CSV table of C-alpha atoms in Angstrom, one decimal:
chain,number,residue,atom,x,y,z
A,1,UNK,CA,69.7,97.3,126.0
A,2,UNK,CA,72.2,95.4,123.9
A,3,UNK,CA,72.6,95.8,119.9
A,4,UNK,CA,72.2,92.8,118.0
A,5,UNK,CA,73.9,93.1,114.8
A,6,UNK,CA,71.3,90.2,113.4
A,7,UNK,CA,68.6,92.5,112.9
A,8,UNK,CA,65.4,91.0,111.9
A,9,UNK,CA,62.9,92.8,110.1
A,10,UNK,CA,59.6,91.2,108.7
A,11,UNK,CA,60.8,88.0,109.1
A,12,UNK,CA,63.8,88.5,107.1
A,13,UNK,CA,67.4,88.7,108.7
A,14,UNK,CA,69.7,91.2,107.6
A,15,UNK,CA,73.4,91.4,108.8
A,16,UNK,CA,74.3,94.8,109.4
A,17,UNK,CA,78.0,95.6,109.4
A,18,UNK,CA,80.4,98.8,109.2
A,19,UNK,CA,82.9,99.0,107.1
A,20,UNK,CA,85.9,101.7,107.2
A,21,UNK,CA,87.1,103.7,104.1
A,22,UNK,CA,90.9,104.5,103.4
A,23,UNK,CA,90.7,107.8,101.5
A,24,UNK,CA,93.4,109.9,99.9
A,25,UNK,CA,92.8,113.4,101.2
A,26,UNK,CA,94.2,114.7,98.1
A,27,UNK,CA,91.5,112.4,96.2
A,28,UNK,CA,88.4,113.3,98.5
A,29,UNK,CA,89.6,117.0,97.5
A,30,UNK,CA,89.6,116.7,94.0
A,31,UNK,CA,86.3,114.6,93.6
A,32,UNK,CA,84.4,117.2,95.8
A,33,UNK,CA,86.0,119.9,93.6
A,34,UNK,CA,84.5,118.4,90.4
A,35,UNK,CA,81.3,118.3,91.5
A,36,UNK,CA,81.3,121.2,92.9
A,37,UNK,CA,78.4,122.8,91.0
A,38,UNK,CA,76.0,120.6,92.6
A,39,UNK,CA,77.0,120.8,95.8
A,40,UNK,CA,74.8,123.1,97.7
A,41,UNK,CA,71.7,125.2,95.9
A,42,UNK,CA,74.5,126.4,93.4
A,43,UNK,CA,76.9,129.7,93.1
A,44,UNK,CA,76.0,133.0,93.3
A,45,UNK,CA,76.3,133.0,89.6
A,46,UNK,CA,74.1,130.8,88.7
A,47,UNK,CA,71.5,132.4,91.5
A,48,UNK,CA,71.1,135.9,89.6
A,49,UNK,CA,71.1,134.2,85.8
A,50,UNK,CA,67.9,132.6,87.1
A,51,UNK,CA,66.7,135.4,88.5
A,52,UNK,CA,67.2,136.4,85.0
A,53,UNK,CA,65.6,134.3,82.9
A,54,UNK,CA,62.9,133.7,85.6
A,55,UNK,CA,61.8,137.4,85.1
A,56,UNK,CA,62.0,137.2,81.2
A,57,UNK,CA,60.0,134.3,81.1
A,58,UNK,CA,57.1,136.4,83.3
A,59,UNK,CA,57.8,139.5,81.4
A,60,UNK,CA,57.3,137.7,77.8
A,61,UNK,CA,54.2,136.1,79.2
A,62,UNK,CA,52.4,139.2,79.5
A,63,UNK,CA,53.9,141.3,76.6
A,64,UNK,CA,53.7,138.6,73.6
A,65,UNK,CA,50.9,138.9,71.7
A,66,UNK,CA,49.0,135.9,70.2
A,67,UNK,CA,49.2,133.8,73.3
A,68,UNK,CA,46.5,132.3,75.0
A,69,UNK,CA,45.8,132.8,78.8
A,70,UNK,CA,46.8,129.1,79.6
A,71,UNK,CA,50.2,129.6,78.2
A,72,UNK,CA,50.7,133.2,79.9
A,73,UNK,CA,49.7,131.3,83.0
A,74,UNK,CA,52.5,128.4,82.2
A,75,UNK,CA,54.8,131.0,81.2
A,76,UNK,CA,54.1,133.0,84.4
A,77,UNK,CA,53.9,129.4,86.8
A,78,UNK,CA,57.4,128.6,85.1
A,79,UNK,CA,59.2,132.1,85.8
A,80,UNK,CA,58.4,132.2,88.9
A,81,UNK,CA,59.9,128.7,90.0
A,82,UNK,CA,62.7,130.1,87.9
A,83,UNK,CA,63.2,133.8,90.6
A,84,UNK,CA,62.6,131.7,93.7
A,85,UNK,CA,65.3,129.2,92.8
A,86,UNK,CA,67.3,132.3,91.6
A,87,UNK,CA,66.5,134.1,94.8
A,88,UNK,CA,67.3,131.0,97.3
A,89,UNK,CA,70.4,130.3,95.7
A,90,UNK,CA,71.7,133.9,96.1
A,91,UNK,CA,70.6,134.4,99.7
A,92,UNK,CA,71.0,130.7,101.2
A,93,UNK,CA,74.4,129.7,102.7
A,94,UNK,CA,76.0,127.8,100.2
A,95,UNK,CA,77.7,124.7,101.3
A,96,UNK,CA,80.8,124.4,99.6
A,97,UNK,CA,83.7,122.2,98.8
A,98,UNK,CA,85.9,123.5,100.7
A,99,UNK,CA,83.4,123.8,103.6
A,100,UNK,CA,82.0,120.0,102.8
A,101,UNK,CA,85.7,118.5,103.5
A,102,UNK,CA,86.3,120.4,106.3
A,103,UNK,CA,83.0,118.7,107.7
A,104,UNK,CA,84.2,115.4,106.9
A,105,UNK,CA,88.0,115.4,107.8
A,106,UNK,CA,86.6,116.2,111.5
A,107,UNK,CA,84.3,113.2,111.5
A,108,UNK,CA,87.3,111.0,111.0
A,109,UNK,CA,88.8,109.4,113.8
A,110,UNK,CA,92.2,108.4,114.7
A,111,UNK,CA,92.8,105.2,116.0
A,112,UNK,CA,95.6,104.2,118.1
A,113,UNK,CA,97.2,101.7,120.1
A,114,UNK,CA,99.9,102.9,123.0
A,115,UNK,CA,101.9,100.3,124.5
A,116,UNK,CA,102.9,100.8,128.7
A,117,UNK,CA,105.8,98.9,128.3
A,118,UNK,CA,107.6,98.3,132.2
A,119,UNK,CA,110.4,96.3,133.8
A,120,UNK,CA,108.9,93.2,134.1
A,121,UNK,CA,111.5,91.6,136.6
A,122,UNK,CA,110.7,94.9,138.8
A,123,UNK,CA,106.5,95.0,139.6
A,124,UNK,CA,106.9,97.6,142.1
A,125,UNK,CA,108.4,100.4,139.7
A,126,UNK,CA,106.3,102.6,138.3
A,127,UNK,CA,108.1,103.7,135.0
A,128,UNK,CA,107.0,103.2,131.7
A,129,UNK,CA,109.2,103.0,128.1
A,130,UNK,CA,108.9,106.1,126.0
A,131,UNK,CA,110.5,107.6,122.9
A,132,UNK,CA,111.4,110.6,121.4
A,133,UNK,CA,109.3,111.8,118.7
A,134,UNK,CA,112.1,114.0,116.1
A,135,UNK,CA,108.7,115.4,114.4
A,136,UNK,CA,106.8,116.5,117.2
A,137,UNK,CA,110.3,117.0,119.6
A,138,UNK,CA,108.3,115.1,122.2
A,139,UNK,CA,108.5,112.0,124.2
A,140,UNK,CA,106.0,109.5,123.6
A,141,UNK,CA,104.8,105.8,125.0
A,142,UNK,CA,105.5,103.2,122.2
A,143,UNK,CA,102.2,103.3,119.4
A,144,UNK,CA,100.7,102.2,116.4
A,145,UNK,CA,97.9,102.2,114.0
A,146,UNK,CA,94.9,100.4,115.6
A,147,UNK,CA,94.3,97.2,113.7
A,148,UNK,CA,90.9,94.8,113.2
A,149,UNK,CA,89.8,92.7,116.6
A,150,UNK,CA,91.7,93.3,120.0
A,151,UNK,CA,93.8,89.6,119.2
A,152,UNK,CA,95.2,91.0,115.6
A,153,UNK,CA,95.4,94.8,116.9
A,154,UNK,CA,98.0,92.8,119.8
A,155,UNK,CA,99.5,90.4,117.1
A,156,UNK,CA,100.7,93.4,115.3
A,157,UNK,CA,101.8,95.1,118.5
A,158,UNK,CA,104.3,92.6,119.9
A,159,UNK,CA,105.6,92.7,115.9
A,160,UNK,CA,105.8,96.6,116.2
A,161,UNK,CA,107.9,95.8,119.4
A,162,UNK,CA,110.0,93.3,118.7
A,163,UNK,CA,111.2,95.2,114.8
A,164,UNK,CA,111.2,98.5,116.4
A,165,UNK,CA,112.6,98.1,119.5
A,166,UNK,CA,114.7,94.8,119.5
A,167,UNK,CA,112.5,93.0,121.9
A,168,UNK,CA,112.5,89.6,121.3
A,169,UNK,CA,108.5,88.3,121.2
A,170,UNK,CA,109.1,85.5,124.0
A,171,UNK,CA,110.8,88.3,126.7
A,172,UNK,CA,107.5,90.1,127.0
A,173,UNK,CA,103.7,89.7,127.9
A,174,UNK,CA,101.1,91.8,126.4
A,175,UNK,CA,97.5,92.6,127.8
A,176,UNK,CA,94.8,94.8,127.0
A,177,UNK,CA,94.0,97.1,129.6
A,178,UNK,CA,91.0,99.5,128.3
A,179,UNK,CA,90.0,102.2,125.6
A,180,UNK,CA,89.4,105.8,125.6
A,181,UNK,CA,87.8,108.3,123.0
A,182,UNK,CA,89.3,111.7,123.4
A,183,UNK,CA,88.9,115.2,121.2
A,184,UNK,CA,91.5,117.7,121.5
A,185,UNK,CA,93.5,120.2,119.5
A,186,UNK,CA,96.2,119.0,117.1
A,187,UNK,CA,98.8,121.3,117.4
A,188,UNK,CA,100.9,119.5,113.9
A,189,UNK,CA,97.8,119.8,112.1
A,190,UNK,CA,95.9,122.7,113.8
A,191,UNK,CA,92.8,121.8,114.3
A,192,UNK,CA,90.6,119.7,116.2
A,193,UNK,CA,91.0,115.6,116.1
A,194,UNK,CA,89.1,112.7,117.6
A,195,UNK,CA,91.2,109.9,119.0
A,196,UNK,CA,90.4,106.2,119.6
A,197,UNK,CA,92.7,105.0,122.1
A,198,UNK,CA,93.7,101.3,123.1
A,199,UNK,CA,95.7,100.9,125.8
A,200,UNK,CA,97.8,97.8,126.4
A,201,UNK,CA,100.3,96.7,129.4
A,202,UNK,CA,103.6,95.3,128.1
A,203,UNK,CA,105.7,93.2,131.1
A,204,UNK,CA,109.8,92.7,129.6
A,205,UNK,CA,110.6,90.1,131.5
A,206,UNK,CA,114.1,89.6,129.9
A,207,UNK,CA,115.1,93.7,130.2
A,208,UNK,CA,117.9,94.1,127.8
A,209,UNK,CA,121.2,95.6,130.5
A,210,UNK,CA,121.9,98.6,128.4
A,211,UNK,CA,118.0,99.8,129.1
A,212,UNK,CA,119.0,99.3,132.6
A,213,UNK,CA,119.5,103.0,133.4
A,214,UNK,CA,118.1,106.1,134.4
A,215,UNK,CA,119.1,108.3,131.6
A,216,UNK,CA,118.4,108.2,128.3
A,217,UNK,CA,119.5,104.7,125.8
A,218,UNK,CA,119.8,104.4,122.4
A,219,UNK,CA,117.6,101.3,120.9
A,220,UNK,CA,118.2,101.2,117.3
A,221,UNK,CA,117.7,104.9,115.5
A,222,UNK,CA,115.5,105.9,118.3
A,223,UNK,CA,116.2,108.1,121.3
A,224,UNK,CA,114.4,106.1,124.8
A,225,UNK,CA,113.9,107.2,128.4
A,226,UNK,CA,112.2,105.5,131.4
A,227,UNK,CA,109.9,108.0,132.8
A,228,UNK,CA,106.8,107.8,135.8
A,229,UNK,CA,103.4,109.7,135.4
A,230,UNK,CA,104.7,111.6,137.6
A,231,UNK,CA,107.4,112.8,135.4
A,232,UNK,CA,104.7,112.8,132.4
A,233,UNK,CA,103.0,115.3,133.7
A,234,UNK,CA,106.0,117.6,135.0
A,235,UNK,CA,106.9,117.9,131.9
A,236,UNK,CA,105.3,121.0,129.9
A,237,UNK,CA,105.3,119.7,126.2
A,238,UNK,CA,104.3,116.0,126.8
A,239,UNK,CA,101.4,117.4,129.3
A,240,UNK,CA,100.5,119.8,126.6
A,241,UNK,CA,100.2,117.4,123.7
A,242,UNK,CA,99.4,114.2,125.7
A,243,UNK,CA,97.4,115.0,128.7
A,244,UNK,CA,94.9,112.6,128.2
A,245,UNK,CA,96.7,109.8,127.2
A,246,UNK,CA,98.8,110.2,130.5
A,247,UNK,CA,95.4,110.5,132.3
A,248,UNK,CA,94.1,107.1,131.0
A,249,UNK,CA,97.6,106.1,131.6
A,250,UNK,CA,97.5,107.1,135.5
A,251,UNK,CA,93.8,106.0,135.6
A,252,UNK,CA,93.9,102.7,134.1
A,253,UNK,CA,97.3,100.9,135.2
């Protein structure tokens, strides 16, 4: 069954899109910390003061004189409402702001685009472009922030190419080749992310002669390698931090 985003309901047609929020972490922090209070069925605190004054109200309903047995029975109907919410706020499991953010930092997804890029001239070699990362010390395949519609996400990749790695735009064809969602542990961040992969195939048919080589070459500020699958996965710290994307990698070219 296909999804129409035209969704018609009594006649009436409403558009139904999704739209994706850029929040500061250090902003979503702060908000959930102000409103902390009413997050949850409130603190601890809070909990035993209306246990409190829940048991005073019953207490002064039966022990003040002059007061007629409707108003006892308010009084009493009122306290009572007052220990339960007393008693469920000290016994629940509070959800917290700290707990709150956690929840929604994991819901948000990283989305990526990673670039195969191969000698062109050369269809039979099975070696792909990749970089060395100085922050995580590890050798990655060309990538960048996923962007909009496939055609604009690949308009901003050949301009990610050609700035970062002096490929001129008209030496190199650029083709989607598929998408993969994958969850694994982040071991910068330590904890668990969710990826949204985009894999595309980059052909350099014009292969600059200093890349021609099979140690490592200097292209710009950057540190870059030819390397196989093959040599991918022999490698303990790329298969560690990257198995999956050399997976889809081996699976999909």
């Amino acid at each position: 069954m296909r999804f129409d985003p035209r969704h018609h309901v009594s006649g009436i047609c409403v558009e139904l899109t999704r739209m994706m929020l850029s929040i500061d972490e250090r902003d979503l922090k702060a908000k959930l910390n102000e409103h902390n209070s009413l997050i949850g069925v409130g603190s601890i605190g809070d909990g035993i003061a209306n246990l409190i004054a829940g048991i005073f109200y019953i207490l002064t309903a039966w022990t003040t004189d002059g007061l007629t047995m409707p108003l006892k029975v308010a009084f009493t109907a009122c306290g009572s409402v007052i220990v339960v919410m007393g008693v469920a706020a000290i016994l629940s499991k509070r959800l917290s702001a700290s707990k709150l953010y956690k929840e929604i930092i994991a819901m948000n997804r990283r989305a990526s685009s990673l670039i195969a890029v191969r000698d062109g001239a050369d269809e039979q070699a099975n070696r792909y472009l990749t970089y060395y990362d100085q922050q995580w010390e590890c050798w990655f395949l060309p990538n960048h922030s996923s962007s909009g519609s496939y055609e604009e996400d690949k308009t901003k990749l050949i301009g990610y190419m050609t700035s970062e790695f002096k490929i001129p735009s008209d030496a190199f064809d650029v083709k989607f080749v598929g998408t993969s969602t994958n969850t694994k542990w982040s071991t910068e961040h330590q904890e668990e992310r969710t990826y949204d992969y985009r894999l595309y195939l980059a052909s350099v048919t014009n292969l600059p002669e200093s890349w021609r080589t099979d140690g490592e070459f200097q292209v710009g500020s950057k540190r870059c390698r030819w390397m196989t699958v093959d040599d991918m996965i022999a490698d303990p710290k790329i298969n560690d931090i990257n198995h999956d994307v050399i997976h889809m990698l081996k699976d999909s070219i």
